Amino acid sequence: MAGAARGTPPKLVLCVIDALSPEMLERAVAAGAAPTLQKLIAQGHYVPDCVAAFPSVTPVCAASIVTGVAQDEHRIPAMNWFHREEARYVEYGSSFRAAQRFGIARQLTDTVYNMNRAHLSHDTPTVFETLDDADVRTAGTTYVMYRGRHRHEPQRDTALARVVAALMRYPVMGPRELFYADIFASRPTSCRSNLGMPGVRDRHSGCVSSYLVEHDLFDFLLLSLPDNDWYSHKYGREGQLHSIAQADTQLARVCAAAGGVDEFLAEHAVIAMADHSQSDITATIALQDELAELGVFGPARPAEASSGQEPRLAVCPSQRAAMVYALHEPERDAMRASVATRALAIEGIEHVMWLARDAHERPSEGIIASPVHGELRFSPEGPLQDSRGACWSVEGALATIEATVHDGRLSTPAYPDALARVWAALTCPTSGEVLLSAAPGYEFLDWGRQAHLGGGSHGSLHACDSLGALVVCGAELPRREPGQWAIRDVAGLVREHFGLGGS
């Protein structure tokens, strides 16, 4: 087995607290509601502005966390997207009503099986696969990204599991120890998740992880605590004061299995992080309705557009981001122009983005358009350097992303790592022709006509959705720390911990 770097604890826990807002974490710590996280921060390295992917939604971010790359390589583009080869929508769970529109069985199959087996690129190995290949003992609790080298059959040891097995009949490839809701369990425990229902998932993860610690069953564990996101969606960002405390309780439970936090940290390094953040929602955008005259492909009757005419577009809302696909290649450019023009006139849409190509169909430049400031055109390899050291050429309205340039340095604090994130989204082969980002306070209605009015949501390019907390305790930091941390840096930390290099 590959070993941990000299002077670091031999084992590593990657704890993903979904939607962990830096501001709310700091408030919870100050109030004494998160003592375990407080200790990790005090003994480790705290980053209050780790940048998510764009769209800043869980499937895209989770894929970046476990692979270390953006979606131009890992190929997971959104929460809801259009599969060109299969001529259908892929829906990973925007809401229960959205799942009903597309079919519950189809939604479950896409989320549980296809996301890892077919949609996530096989050219981008996950940390589970890399560590499995090095004979590191891997483990994971319920997380949308789990692909590893070990085969797991669906559970059938309880009445509930047998009901689920009627839909979830096939094995998966995951880490050595995999506990995914009540569907997969690599060994029997007393832990039950009630099918991974919100509000119960953190307790299931804490139960399973405590068992794994007590029985010394892993070297690397991905501990997923997703209920903070659900609570934030329902109650808004302020609700995190409660749900962060609940997550901290489960983290303390895991540490208690080793005798307490100090004893746990003597044998385990910990990386605790958000995949994205959240912001409060006060208004909605019905993009399907706004573009209906162009002929929108509907989920219930795929041969017919939602307006009753021939479908020409697929509309894919992903909370505070959205994508639009042209269904017919000969009219791709014309439809892109029509969609962009209409989208810039829709209240609540802050940015409209698309990709220009050269005569050989190679990406030549990205365009970010604002209804207020106009267009900014950009491409890689230029004279300006961003906060992460990437180089860009830019032309047009810097105000579009509130950018400033000083001594060759490009700064975009309101839209962190904006150019790299947008470029990755635009050049992802499974993305749409037009990408949209909502202004603060706005959310796109999903295909079930659901939104989080009065609660919180995420997905946009804006900092309010895109900056999450990161705590590294006991694991070595890179020799050259990034000018701006991003979630795609974490896979490198994990691999480096086990002596496998940062790539």
GROMACS .gro file of N, CA and C in nm, residues 297-387:
model
  273
  297PHE      N    1  -3.856   2.124  -2.643
  297PHE     CA    2  -3.870   1.980  -2.624
  297PHE      C    3  -3.920   1.953  -2.483
  298GLY      N    4  -4.033   1.883  -2.470
  298GLY     CA    5  -4.090   1.857  -2.339
  298GLY      C    6  -4.057   1.719  -2.286
  299PRO      N    7  -4.055   1.701  -2.154
  299PRO     CA    8  -4.018   1.571  -2.097
  299PRO      C    9  -4.127   1.466  -2.106
  300ALA      N   10  -4.254   1.507  -2.103
  300ALA     CA   11  -4.362   1.409  -2.099
  300ALA      C   12  -4.391   1.351  -2.237
  301ARG      N   13  -4.383   1.433  -2.341
  301ARG     CA   14  -4.410   1.387  -2.477
  301ARG      C   15  -4.292   1.428  -2.565
  302PRO      N   16  -4.185   1.349  -2.565
  302PRO     CA   17  -4.062   1.391  -2.630
  302PRO      C   18  -4.073   1.413  -2.780
  303ALA      N   19  -4.174   1.358  -2.845
  303ALA     CA   20  -4.187   1.379  -2.988
  303ALA      C   21  -4.252   1.513  -3.021
  304GLU      N   22  -4.294   1.583  -2.918
  304GLU     CA   23  -4.366   1.708  -2.939
  304GLU      C   24  -4.312   1.816  -2.847
  305ALA      N   25  -4.306   1.936  -2.895
  305ALA     CA   26  -4.261   2.046  -2.810
  305ALA      C   27  -4.369   2.082  -2.710
  306SER      N   28  -4.327   2.147  -2.600
  306SER     CA   29  -4.423   2.185  -2.496
  306SER      C   30  -4.526   2.283  -2.548
  307SER      N   31  -4.494   2.355  -2.655
  307SER     CA   32  -4.588   2.451  -2.711
  307SER      C   33  -4.679   2.389  -2.816
  308GLY      N   34  -4.659   2.259  -2.847
  308GLY     CA   35  -4.740   2.192  -2.947
  308GLY      C   36  -4.681   2.193  -3.085
  309GLN      N   37  -4.570   2.263  -3.107
  309GLN     CA   38  -4.505   2.265  -3.238
  309GLN      C   39  -4.384   2.174  -3.238
  310GLU      N   40  -4.319   2.165  -3.352
  310GLU     CA   41  -4.201   2.080  -3.363
  310GLU      C   42  -4.091   2.131  -3.269
  311PRO      N   43  -4.033   2.042  -3.188
  311PRO     CA   44  -3.929   2.088  -3.094
  311PRO      C   45  -3.800   2.124  -3.166
  312ARG      N   46  -3.742   2.235  -3.124
  312ARG     CA   47  -3.614   2.280  -3.180
  312ARG      C   48  -3.510   2.305  -3.073
  313LEU      N   49  -3.554   2.313  -2.947
  313LEU     CA   50  -3.465   2.341  -2.835
  313LEU      C   51  -3.492   2.245  -2.720
  314ALA      N   52  -3.387   2.214  -2.645
  314ALA     CA   53  -3.402   2.148  -2.516
  314ALA      C   54  -3.360   2.248  -2.409
  315VAL      N   55  -3.444   2.266  -2.309
  315VAL     CA   56  -3.420   2.363  -2.202
  315VAL      C   57  -3.389   2.286  -2.074
  316CYS      N   58  -3.276   2.318  -2.011
  316CYS     CA   59  -3.229   2.241  -1.897
  316CYS      C   60  -3.201   2.332  -1.778
  317PRO      N   61  -3.300   2.354  -1.691
  317PRO     CA   62  -3.277   2.434  -1.569
  317PRO      C   63  -3.202   2.354  -1.464
  318SER      N   64  -3.103   2.417  -1.402
  318SER     CA   65  -3.027   2.354  -1.293
  318SER      C   66  -3.019   2.453  -1.177
  319GLN      N   67  -3.135   2.476  -1.116
  319GLN     CA   68  -3.146   2.567  -1.002
  319GLN      C   69  -3.112   2.711  -1.045
  320ARG      N   70  -2.994   2.765  -1.011
  320ARG     CA   71  -2.965   2.904  -1.047
  320ARG      C   72  -2.879   2.913  -1.173
  321ALA      N   73  -2.872   2.804  -1.246
  321ALA     CA   74  -2.808   2.804  -1.378
  321ALA      C   75  -2.899   2.729  -1.474
  322ALA      N   76  -2.873   2.742  -1.601
  322ALA     CA   77  -2.952   2.670  -1.700
  322ALA      C   78  -2.870   2.655  -1.828
  323MET      N   79  -2.911   2.558  -1.911
  323MET     CA   80  -2.850   2.540  -2.042
  323MET      C   81  -2.960   2.522  -2.145
  324VAL      N   82  -2.931   2.563  -2.268
  324VAL     CA   83  -3.023   2.545  -2.379
  324VAL      C   84  -2.947   2.476  -2.492
  325TYR      N   85  -3.008   2.370  -2.547
  325TYR     CA   86  -2.948   2.292  -2.655
  325TYR      C   87  -3.026   2.314  -2.784
  326ALA      N   88  -2.956   2.331  -2.895
  326ALA     CA   89  -3.019   2.331  -3.027
  326ALA      C   90  -3.031   2.186  -3.073
  327LEU      N   91  -3.151   2.144  -3.112
  327LEU     CA   92  -3.173   2.004  -3.145
  327LEU      C   93  -3.134   1.969  -3.288
  328HIS      N   94  -3.121   2.069  -3.374
  328HIS     CA   95  -3.090   2.041  -3.516
  328HIS      C   96  -2.960   2.110  -3.554
  329GLU      N   97  -2.860   2.034  -3.589
  329GLU     CA   98  -2.727   2.086  -3.616
  329GLU      C   99  -2.725   2.197  -3.721
  330PRO      N  100  -2.799   2.186  -3.834
  330PRO     CA  101  -2.792   2.291  -3.936
  330PRO      C  102  -2.835   2.429  -3.886
  331GLU      N  103  -2.920   2.435  -3.787
  331GLU     CA  104  -2.966   2.564  -3.737
  331GLU      C  105  -2.906   2.599  -3.601
  332ARG      N  106  -2.796   2.531  -3.565
  332ARG     CA  107  -2.735   2.552  -3.433
  332ARG      C  108  -2.700   2.698  -3.409
  333ASP      N  109  -2.628   2.759  -3.501
  333ASP     CA  110  -2.582   2.897  -3.480
  333ASP      C  111  -2.699   2.995  -3.477
  334ALA      N  112  -2.796   2.974  -3.564
  334ALA     CA  113  -2.912   3.064  -3.568
  334ALA      C  114  -2.992   3.052  -3.439
  335MET      N  115  -3.012   2.929  -3.389
  335MET     CA  116  -3.087   2.911  -3.267
  335MET      C  117  -3.011   2.967  -3.147
  336ARG      N  118  -2.881   2.951  -3.149
  336ARG     CA  119  -2.801   3.007  -3.040
  336ARG      C  120  -2.818   3.158  -3.033
  337ALA      N  121  -2.817   3.222  -3.147
  337ALA     CA  122  -2.834   3.368  -3.151
  337ALA      C  123  -2.973   3.408  -3.104
  338SER      N  124  -3.075   3.333  -3.146
  338SER     CA  125  -3.212   3.364  -3.105
  338SER      C  126  -3.230   3.348  -2.955
  339VAL      N  127  -3.175   3.239  -2.901
  339VAL     CA  128  -3.187   3.214  -2.757
  339VAL      C  129  -3.113   3.321  -2.678
  340ALA      N  130  -2.991   3.354  -2.720
  340ALA     CA  131  -2.913   3.454  -2.648
  340ALA      C  132  -2.983   3.589  -2.645
  341THR      N  133  -3.040   3.629  -2.758
  341THR     CA  134  -3.110   3.757  -2.766
  341THR      C  135  -3.230   3.759  -2.672
  342ARG      N  136  -3.308   3.652  -2.674
  342ARG     CA  137  -3.425   3.647  -2.586
  342ARG      C  138  -3.385   3.639  -2.439
  343ALA      N  139  -3.283   3.560  -2.410
  343ALA     CA  140  -3.242   3.541  -2.271
  343ALA      C  141  -3.194   3.670  -2.208
  344LEU      N  142  -3.127   3.754  -2.287
  344LEU     CA  143  -3.077   3.881  -2.233
  344LEU      C  144  -3.189   3.977  -2.195
  345ALA      N  145  -3.308   3.948  -2.243
  345ALA     CA  146  -3.423   4.034  -2.211
  345ALA      C  147  -3.509   3.978  -2.098
  346ILE      N  148  -3.472   3.862  -2.043
  346ILE     CA  149  -3.551   3.799  -1.937
  346ILE      C  150  -3.507   3.852  -1.800
  347GLU      N  151  -3.602   3.899  -1.725
  347GLU     CA  152  -3.571   3.950  -1.592
  347GLU      C  153  -3.512   3.839  -1.505
  348GLY      N  154  -3.402   3.870  -1.438
  348GLY     CA  155  -3.340   3.774  -1.347
  348GLY      C  156  -3.222   3.700  -1.405
  349ILE      N  157  -3.203   3.708  -1.538
  349ILE     CA  158  -3.086   3.644  -1.598
  349ILE      C  159  -2.972   3.745  -1.598
  350GLU      N  160  -2.862   3.708  -1.534
  350GLU     CA  161  -2.749   3.799  -1.519
  350GLU      C  162  -2.644   3.781  -1.627
  351HIS      N  163  -2.621   3.655  -1.669
  351HIS     CA  164  -2.521   3.628  -1.771
  351HIS      C  165  -2.572   3.526  -1.871
  352VAL      N  166  -2.540   3.550  -1.998
  352VAL     CA  167  -2.567   3.456  -2.106
  352VAL      C  168  -2.432   3.424  -2.170
  353MET      N  169  -2.401   3.296  -2.186
  353MET     CA  170  -2.268   3.255  -2.232
  353MET      C  171  -2.278   3.159  -2.349
  354TRP      N  172  -2.188   3.174  -2.443
  354TRP     CA  173  -2.180   3.080  -2.554
  354TRP      C  174  -2.037   3.073  -2.606
  355LEU      N  175  -2.014   2.977  -2.698
  355LEU     CA  176  -1.880   2.949  -2.748
  355LEU      C  177  -1.874   2.979  -2.897
  356ALA      N  178  -1.773   3.055  -2.937
  356ALA     CA  179  -1.746   3.077  -3.080
  356ALA      C  180  -1.645   2.972  -3.127
  357ARG      N  181  -1.660   2.928  -3.251
  357ARG     CA  182  -1.571   2.826  -3.308
  357ARG      C  183  -1.510   2.877  -3.437
  358ASP      N  184  -1.393   2.820  -3.470
  358ASP     CA  185  -1.326   2.859  -3.595
  358ASP      C  186  -1.379   2.775  -3.712
  359ALA      N  187  -1.318   2.790  -3.828
  359ALA     CA  188  -1.366   2.721  -3.948
  359ALA      C  189  -1.354   2.570  -3.937
  360HIS      N  190  -1.272   2.522  -3.845
  360HIS     CA  191  -1.254   2.378  -3.824
  360HIS      C  192  -1.334   2.327  -3.706
  361GLU      N  193  -1.427   2.409  -3.656
  361GLU     CA  194  -1.515   2.375  -3.544
  361GLU      C  195  -1.441   2.363  -3.412
  362ARG      N  196  -1.322   2.418  -3.404
  362ARG     CA  197  -1.249   2.419  -3.278
  362ARG      C  198  -1.290   2.543  -3.198
  363PRO      N  199  -1.300   2.531  -3.065
  363PRO     CA  200  -1.334   2.648  -2.983
  363PRO      C  201  -1.233   2.760  -3.003
  364SER      N  202  -1.280   2.880  -3.031
  364SER     CA  203  -1.190   2.993  -3.053
  364SER      C  204  -1.199   3.097  -2.940
  365GLU      N  205  -1.319   3.124  -2.893
  365GLU     CA  206  -1.334   3.217  -2.781
  365GLU      C  207  -1.468   3.197  -2.714
  366GLY      N  208  -1.472   3.230  -2.585
  366GLY     CA  209  -1.596   3.229  -2.511
  366GLY      C  210  -1.652   3.370  -2.502
  367ILE      N  211  -1.783   3.378  -2.494
  367ILE     CA  212  -1.851   3.508  -2.481
  367ILE      C  213  -1.939   3.503  -2.357
  368ILE      N  214  -1.921   3.602  -2.271
  368ILE     CA  215  -2.008   3.623  -2.155
  368ILE      C  216  -2.080   3.754  -2.177
  369ALA      N  217  -2.212   3.750  -2.189
  369ALA     CA  218  -2.290   3.869  -2.216
  369ALA      C  219  -2.376   3.906  -2.097
  370SER      N  220  -2.387   4.035  -2.072
  370SER     CA  221  -2.469   4.088  -1.964
  370SER      C  222  -2.571   4.184  -2.024
  371PRO      N  223  -2.697   4.180  -1.978
  371PRO     CA  224  -2.795   4.275  -2.030
  371PRO      C  225  -2.763   4.419  -1.996
  372VAL      N  226  -2.676   4.442  -1.900
  372VAL     CA  227  -2.641   4.577  -1.857
  372VAL      C  228  -2.511   4.624  -1.919
  373HIS      N  229  -2.410   4.537  -1.922
  373HIS     CA  230  -2.274   4.581  -1.957
  373HIS      C  231  -2.227   4.538  -2.095
  374GLY      N  232  -2.300   4.452  -2.163
  374GLY     CA  233  -2.257   4.408  -2.295
  374GLY      C  234  -2.175   4.280  -2.289
  375GLU      N  235  -2.084   4.264  -2.386
  375GLU     CA  236  -2.013   4.137  -2.403
  375GLU      C  237  -1.867   4.145  -2.362
  376LEU      N  238  -1.820   4.035  -2.303
  376LEU     CA  239  -1.678   4.014  -2.279
  376LEU      C  240  -1.639   3.887  -2.354
  377ARG      N  241  -1.537   3.900  -2.440
  377ARG     CA  242  -1.486   3.785  -2.516
  377ARG      C  243  -1.351   3.744  -2.457
  378PHE      N  244  -1.328   3.614  -2.448
  378PHE     CA  245  -1.205   3.569  -2.385
  378PHE      C  246  -1.160   3.436  -2.444
  379SER      N  247  -1.032   3.408  -2.432
  379SER     CA  248  -0.976   3.281  -2.476
  379SER      C  249  -0.851   3.252  -2.395
  380PRO      N  250  -0.814   3.123  -2.382
  380PRO     CA  251  -0.694   3.088  -2.305
  380PRO      C  252  -0.567   3.138  -2.374
  381GLU      N  253  -0.460   3.142  -2.298
  381GLU     CA  254  -0.326   3.177  -2.347
  381GLU      C  255  -0.319   3.321  -2.393
  382GLY      N  256  -0.312   3.409  -2.298
  382GLY     CA  257  -0.299   3.551  -2.329
  382GLY      C  258  -0.211   3.621  -2.228
  383PRO      N  259  -0.211   3.752  -2.231
  383PRO     CA  260  -0.119   3.829  -2.147
  383PRO      C  261  -0.165   3.849  -2.003
  384LEU      N  262  -0.292   3.821  -1.975
  384LEU     CA  263  -0.345   3.844  -1.840
  384LEU      C  264  -0.345   3.716  -1.759
  385GLN      N  265  -0.309   3.726  -1.632
  385GLN     CA  266  -0.304   3.610  -1.543
  385GLN      C  267  -0.408   3.625  -1.434
  386ASP      N  268  -0.487   3.518  -1.413
  386ASP     CA  269  -0.591   3.524  -1.310
  386ASP      C  270  -0.534   3.480  -1.175
  387SER      N  271  -0.620   3.472  -1.075
  387SER     CA  272  -0.576   3.445  -0.939
  387SER      C  273  -0.519   3.304  -0.921
   0.00000   0.00000   0.00000
